[in-house]
Short mmCIF file of C-alpha atoms in Angstrom, two decimals:
data_model
loop_
_atom_site.label_atom_id
_atom_site.label_comp_id
_atom_site.label_asym_id
_atom_site.label_seq_id
_atom_site.Cartn_x
_atom_site.Cartn_y
_atom_site.Cartn_z
CA MET B 1 -1.54 -21.31 -40.34
CA ASN B 2 -1.54 -24.91 -41.52
CA LYS B 3 1.26 -25.50 -43.98
CA ALA B 4 3.15 -28.25 -45.75
CA ILE B 5 6.88 -28.41 -46.42
CA ILE B 6 8.54 -30.53 -49.08
CA THR B 7 12.27 -31.12 -49.49
CA ILE B 8 13.61 -32.51 -52.76
CA GLN B 9 16.84 -34.02 -54.06
CA CYS B 10 17.55 -35.27 -57.58
CA GLN B 11 19.91 -34.95 -60.51
CA ASP B 12 19.77 -31.45 -61.95
CA GLN B 13 17.50 -31.25 -64.99
CA LYS B 14 15.56 -28.63 -66.91
CA GLY B 15 12.04 -27.87 -65.78
CA ILE B 16 12.15 -28.98 -62.15
CA VAL B 17 11.21 -25.63 -60.60
CA ALA B 18 8.49 -25.02 -63.17
CA THR B 19 6.99 -28.48 -62.69
CA VAL B 20 6.96 -28.24 -58.88
CA SER B 21 5.47 -24.74 -59.05
CA ASP B 22 2.82 -25.89 -61.54
CA PHE B 23 1.88 -28.78 -59.25
CA LEU B 24 1.27 -26.42 -56.35
CA TYR B 25 -0.51 -23.85 -58.55
CA ASN B 26 -2.80 -26.44 -60.13
CA TYR B 27 -4.04 -27.47 -56.69
CA GLN B 28 -4.49 -23.85 -55.50
CA GLY B 29 -1.41 -23.91 -53.29
CA ASN B 30 -0.32 -20.54 -51.92
CA ILE B 31 3.49 -20.76 -51.83
CA LEU B 32 4.98 -19.25 -48.66
CA GLU B 33 8.66 -20.10 -49.08
CA VAL B 34 10.79 -21.59 -51.83
CA ASP B 35 14.55 -22.09 -52.07
CA GLN B 36 16.71 -24.13 -54.41
CA HIS B 37 20.36 -24.92 -54.96
CA VAL B 38 22.38 -26.76 -57.59
CA ASP B 39 25.66 -28.44 -56.67
CA GLU B 40 27.41 -28.09 -60.01
CA GLU B 41 30.27 -30.42 -59.05
CA VAL B 42 27.99 -33.43 -58.67
CA GLY B 43 25.05 -32.17 -60.74
CA MET B 44 22.56 -32.41 -57.89
CA PHE B 45 19.46 -30.27 -57.42
CA PHE B 46 18.06 -29.42 -53.97
CA MET B 47 14.80 -27.66 -53.18
CA ARG B 48 12.62 -26.74 -50.21
CA ALA B 49 9.11 -25.36 -50.64
CA ALA B 50 6.42 -24.48 -48.09
CA TRP B 51 2.80 -23.71 -48.89
CA GLU B 52 -0.50 -22.98 -47.18
CA LEU B 53 -2.76 -25.98 -46.72
CA ASP B 54 -6.11 -24.38 -45.89
CA SER B 55 -6.90 -23.58 -49.52
CA PHE B 56 -5.05 -26.55 -51.04
CA ALA B 57 -7.27 -28.72 -53.23
CA LEU B 58 -5.67 -32.02 -52.18
CA ALA B 59 -6.29 -33.69 -48.84
CA LYS B 60 -3.16 -34.08 -46.71
CA GLU B 61 -3.18 -37.85 -47.05
CA SER B 62 -3.27 -37.58 -50.86
CA ILE B 63 -0.44 -35.10 -51.41
CA GLU B 64 2.47 -37.55 -51.21
CA SER B 65 1.10 -40.02 -53.75
CA ALA B 66 -0.04 -37.26 -56.12
CA PHE B 67 3.36 -35.54 -56.00
CA ARG B 68 5.17 -38.81 -56.58
CA GLU B 69 3.01 -39.69 -59.58
CA GLU B 70 2.85 -36.23 -61.18
CA VAL B 71 6.32 -34.85 -60.38
CA ALA B 72 8.83 -37.06 -58.57
CA ASN B 73 8.72 -40.07 -60.89
CA LYS B 74 9.31 -37.84 -63.90
CA PHE B 75 12.60 -36.49 -62.49
CA GLY B 76 13.75 -39.42 -60.37
CA MET B 77 13.35 -37.36 -57.20
CA SER B 78 13.69 -38.40 -53.61
CA PHE B 79 11.54 -36.19 -51.41
CA ASP B 80 10.16 -35.80 -47.90
CA LEU B 81 6.83 -34.21 -47.02
CA TYR B 82 6.08 -32.62 -43.65
CA PHE B 83 3.13 -30.84 -42.02
CA ASN B 84 3.49 -28.23 -39.28
CA THR B 85 0.50 -29.73 -37.49
CA GLN B 86 2.71 -32.71 -36.60
CA LYS B 87 5.25 -31.66 -33.96
CA PRO B 88 8.54 -33.55 -34.20
CA ARG B 89 9.45 -35.58 -31.15
CA MET B 90 12.99 -34.99 -29.89
CA ALA B 91 14.91 -37.07 -27.36
CA ILE B 92 17.87 -35.56 -25.51
CA PHE B 93 20.92 -37.54 -24.39
CA VAL B 94 23.09 -35.95 -21.66
CA SER B 95 25.90 -36.90 -19.28
CA LYS B 96 27.08 -34.38 -16.65
CA LEU B 97 27.62 -31.06 -18.44
CA SER B 98 24.51 -28.90 -18.17
CA HIS B 99 24.99 -25.84 -20.41
CA CYS B 100 23.51 -27.26 -23.61
CA LEU B 101 20.66 -28.98 -21.78
CA PHE B 102 19.68 -25.79 -19.92
CA ASP B 103 19.69 -23.82 -23.17
CA ILE B 104 17.54 -26.36 -25.02
CA LEU B 105 15.01 -26.67 -22.20
CA SER B 106 14.81 -22.89 -21.80
CA ARG B 107 14.08 -22.42 -25.50
CA TYR B 108 11.58 -25.27 -25.38
CA TYR B 109 9.80 -23.74 -22.35
CA ASN B 110 9.70 -20.31 -24.02
CA GLY B 111 8.19 -21.73 -27.21
CA GLN B 112 11.23 -21.10 -29.42
CA PHE B 113 11.29 -24.78 -30.41
CA ASP B 114 8.10 -26.17 -31.94
CA VAL B 115 8.84 -29.65 -30.67
CA GLU B 116 7.83 -32.27 -28.13
CA ILE B 117 10.43 -33.70 -25.73
CA PRO B 118 9.04 -37.03 -24.50
CA LEU B 119 12.18 -38.09 -22.61
CA VAL B 120 15.76 -37.38 -21.62
CA ILE B 121 18.27 -40.23 -21.31
CA SER B 122 21.48 -40.01 -19.30
CA ASN B 123 24.28 -42.27 -18.15
CA HIS B 124 24.52 -40.20 -14.93
CA LEU B 125 22.08 -38.84 -12.36
CA ASP B 126 23.59 -35.35 -12.12
CA LEU B 127 20.97 -33.61 -14.28
CA LYS B 128 17.86 -35.49 -13.17
CA LYS B 129 16.54 -32.58 -11.05
CA VAL B 130 16.96 -30.19 -13.97
CA VAL B 131 14.96 -32.41 -16.31
CA THR B 132 12.18 -33.32 -13.88
CA ALA B 133 11.72 -29.63 -13.05
CA PHE B 134 10.49 -29.27 -16.64
CA ARG B 135 8.17 -32.27 -16.12
CA ILE B 136 10.01 -34.37 -18.68
CA PRO B 137 10.61 -38.09 -17.98
CA PHE B 138 14.25 -38.82 -17.11
CA TYR B 139 15.80 -42.23 -17.72
CA HIS B 140 19.06 -43.14 -15.99
CA LEU B 141 20.90 -45.86 -17.91
CA PRO B 142 24.48 -46.25 -16.63
CA MET B 143 26.90 -47.44 -19.29
CA ASP B 144 30.37 -48.94 -19.42
CA LYS B 145 32.24 -51.20 -21.80
CA SER B 146 30.69 -54.34 -20.34
CA ASN B 147 27.05 -53.33 -20.86
CA LYS B 148 27.22 -50.88 -23.78
CA ALA B 149 25.40 -53.14 -26.26
CA SER B 150 22.55 -54.03 -23.89
CA VAL B 151 22.09 -50.42 -22.75
CA GLU B 152 21.91 -49.21 -26.34
CA LEU B 153 19.17 -51.78 -27.00
CA GLN B 154 17.27 -50.33 -24.02
CA GLN B 155 17.79 -46.81 -25.37
CA ILE B 156 16.52 -47.75 -28.83
CA GLU B 157 13.49 -49.47 -27.34
CA LEU B 158 12.67 -46.36 -25.28
CA LEU B 159 13.00 -44.14 -28.34
CA LYS B 160 10.63 -46.40 -30.27
CA GLN B 161 8.14 -46.54 -27.40
CA HIS B 162 8.07 -42.75 -27.27
CA HIS B 163 7.85 -42.43 -31.09
CA VAL B 164 10.98 -40.28 -31.21
CA ASP B 165 11.79 -38.65 -34.56
CA PHE B 166 15.31 -37.44 -33.82
CA VAL B 167 17.93 -37.36 -31.08
CA VAL B 168 20.10 -34.53 -29.74
CA LEU B 169 23.36 -35.33 -27.98
CA ALA B 170 23.64 -32.41 -25.56
CA ARG B 171 27.22 -33.16 -24.53
CA TYR B 172 26.52 -36.87 -24.13
CA MET B 173 29.96 -38.27 -23.45
CA GLN B 174 29.52 -41.69 -25.01
CA ILE B 175 30.30 -42.90 -28.54
CA LEU B 176 27.25 -44.39 -30.25
CA SER B 177 27.61 -47.73 -31.98
CA GLY B 178 27.10 -48.19 -35.70
CA ASP B 179 23.89 -50.15 -35.08
CA PHE B 180 22.43 -47.29 -33.05
CA ILE B 181 23.37 -44.72 -35.70
CA LYS B 182 21.85 -46.81 -38.50
CA THR B 183 18.54 -46.76 -36.62
CA PHE B 184 18.39 -42.96 -36.93
CA PRO B 185 20.28 -41.97 -40.11
CA ASN B 186 20.80 -38.18 -40.27
CA GLN B 187 18.50 -37.90 -37.27
CA ILE B 188 21.12 -37.63 -34.50
CA ILE B 189 22.60 -34.17 -33.87
CA ASN B 190 25.84 -33.80 -31.93
CA ILE B 191 27.80 -30.79 -30.68
CA HIS B 192 31.55 -30.64 -30.15
CA HIS B 193 34.27 -28.07 -29.76
CA SER B 194 35.90 -27.19 -33.08
CA PHE B 195 39.38 -28.10 -31.85
CA LEU B 196 38.95 -31.60 -33.19
CA PRO B 197 41.11 -33.17 -34.38
CA ALA B 198 43.79 -30.69 -33.29
CA PHE B 199 42.94 -30.89 -29.58
CA VAL B 200 41.53 -34.30 -28.75
CA GLY B 201 41.03 -35.88 -25.36
CA ALA B 202 39.24 -35.02 -22.15
CA LYS B 203 40.57 -31.47 -21.71
CA PRO B 204 40.61 -29.75 -25.13
CA TYR B 205 40.35 -26.25 -23.66
CA HIS B 206 43.41 -26.86 -21.50
CA ALA B 207 45.30 -28.04 -24.59
CA ALA B 208 44.09 -24.99 -26.53
CA TYR B 209 45.21 -22.71 -23.73
CA GLU B 210 48.68 -24.26 -23.73
CA ARG B 211 48.86 -23.76 -27.50
CA GLY B 212 47.82 -20.13 -27.24
CA VAL B 213 44.90 -20.26 -29.67
CA LYS B 214 43.23 -17.03 -30.78
CA ILE B 215 39.91 -18.52 -31.96
CA ILE B 216 37.73 -21.20 -30.40
CA GLY B 217 34.45 -22.50 -31.67
CA ALA B 218 31.91 -25.29 -31.95
CA THR B 219 30.44 -27.54 -34.61
CA ALA B 220 26.99 -29.15 -34.73
CA HIS B 221 26.69 -32.09 -37.10
CA TYR B 222 24.75 -35.23 -37.85
CA VAL B 223 26.29 -38.33 -36.33
CA THR B 224 27.86 -40.95 -38.57
CA GLU B 225 29.98 -44.00 -37.81
CA GLU B 226 33.13 -41.95 -38.40
CA LEU B 227 33.62 -40.09 -35.15
CA ASP B 228 32.84 -36.34 -35.33
CA ALA B 229 32.96 -36.42 -39.12
CA GLY B 230 29.27 -36.32 -40.08
CA PRO B 231 27.50 -33.69 -42.22
CA ILE B 232 27.99 -30.26 -40.64
CA ILE B 233 24.85 -28.26 -39.83
CA GLU B 234 26.20 -25.19 -38.06
CA GLN B 235 29.51 -23.73 -36.88
CA GLU B 236 30.52 -20.62 -35.01
CA VAL B 237 33.71 -19.13 -33.53
CA ALA B 238 34.68 -16.65 -30.84
CA ARG B 239 37.97 -14.80 -30.45
CA VAL B 240 40.08 -15.23 -27.33
CA ARG B 241 43.05 -13.21 -26.14
CA HIS B 242 46.30 -13.86 -24.32
CA HIS B 243 44.93 -12.81 -20.94
CA ASN B 244 42.05 -15.34 -21.02
CA SER B 245 42.48 -18.15 -18.50
CA VAL B 246 41.53 -21.79 -19.00
CA SER B 247 38.26 -21.17 -17.17
CA ASP B 248 37.61 -18.22 -19.50
CA LEU B 249 38.11 -20.48 -22.53
CA VAL B 250 35.78 -23.09 -21.08
CA GLN B 251 33.06 -20.48 -20.49
CA ILE B 252 33.45 -18.89 -23.93
CA GLY B 253 33.51 -22.31 -25.56
CA GLN B 254 30.41 -23.50 -23.76
CA ASP B 255 28.55 -20.32 -24.71
CA VAL B 256 29.37 -20.97 -28.36
CA GLU B 257 28.46 -24.65 -28.08
CA LYS B 258 24.95 -24.05 -26.77
CA VAL B 259 24.15 -21.39 -29.38
CA VAL B 260 25.46 -23.53 -32.25
CA LEU B 261 23.54 -26.59 -31.06
CA SER B 262 20.30 -24.65 -30.68
CA LYS B 263 20.66 -23.21 -34.19
CA ALA B 264 21.19 -26.69 -35.59
CA ILE B 265 18.10 -27.97 -33.79
CA LYS B 266 16.00 -25.11 -35.14
CA TYR B 267 17.19 -25.68 -38.73
CA HIS B 268 16.36 -29.37 -38.37
CA LEU B 269 12.93 -28.66 -36.90
CA GLU B 270 12.12 -26.26 -39.72
CA ARG B 271 13.15 -28.88 -42.32
CA LYS B 272 15.84 -26.59 -43.69
CA VAL B 273 18.67 -29.16 -43.75
CA LEU B 274 19.28 -31.52 -46.67
CA ALA B 275 22.13 -34.00 -46.21
CA TYR B 276 24.00 -35.42 -49.20
CA ARG B 277 27.40 -37.12 -49.48
CA ASN B 278 28.45 -36.13 -45.97
CA LYS B 279 27.65 -32.47 -46.64
CA THR B 280 24.56 -30.39 -46.03
CA VAL B 281 22.55 -27.80 -47.90
CA ILE B 282 21.01 -25.37 -45.41
CA PHE B 283 18.14 -23.19 -46.59
CA TYR B 284 18.43 -20.37 -44.04
#
């Protein structure tokens, strides 16, 4: 089924839902999904609607301008329009850890992700065989403090050449610069263990083990210039017990990480995430 999805943000006002619904009805739109939310603290309205295109009276190329003129301008809306006939293009950044990459590629191969993966970029060669086995181009761009700026320029150029829509950091162990992040605002998804900031550093699971934690977890979020503090998309936890070893914690944590990251990717692909003021509204 060919369908369109629109996501909307604006100040809360009377008549928004009725006006959007009337717009779709007047052009013979068959509504498939609709969700809305009002953040009463800031007075903001959020909406996501999906409708069938085959019977819609407007051509795809005319919908955006018609909606802006007939609806959006009236309410001061910002909105984004998507079509399911256009597959998003996702780039993956990895380093050495493989669990998130394997999970993403498996779901991609099995058709769980309606996405194209035109390339994978890594600062190490460890996972090249994994990526090329899926017939996806692999780019090895080693990075250190001396060449970080020039390598990021190469990365950005590759992403532009491949018409990438968004980026997933599948345990990519490098901090992106502000210039890189500004190129893809709210279009870079990262995964990290939920110990931050309590257990920072290279071995958070070892630190958690020493502390005797009872819950571990993971957080997927959009990347901002403030490290690991961007809008949260998905979180999940798992209980651990006193007899779990460090290796147990690592395994449990990695299992949670890959599930949380994959959920965040799916929400993003389905246009169910609206970011505002470093928070998100997720229309599950």
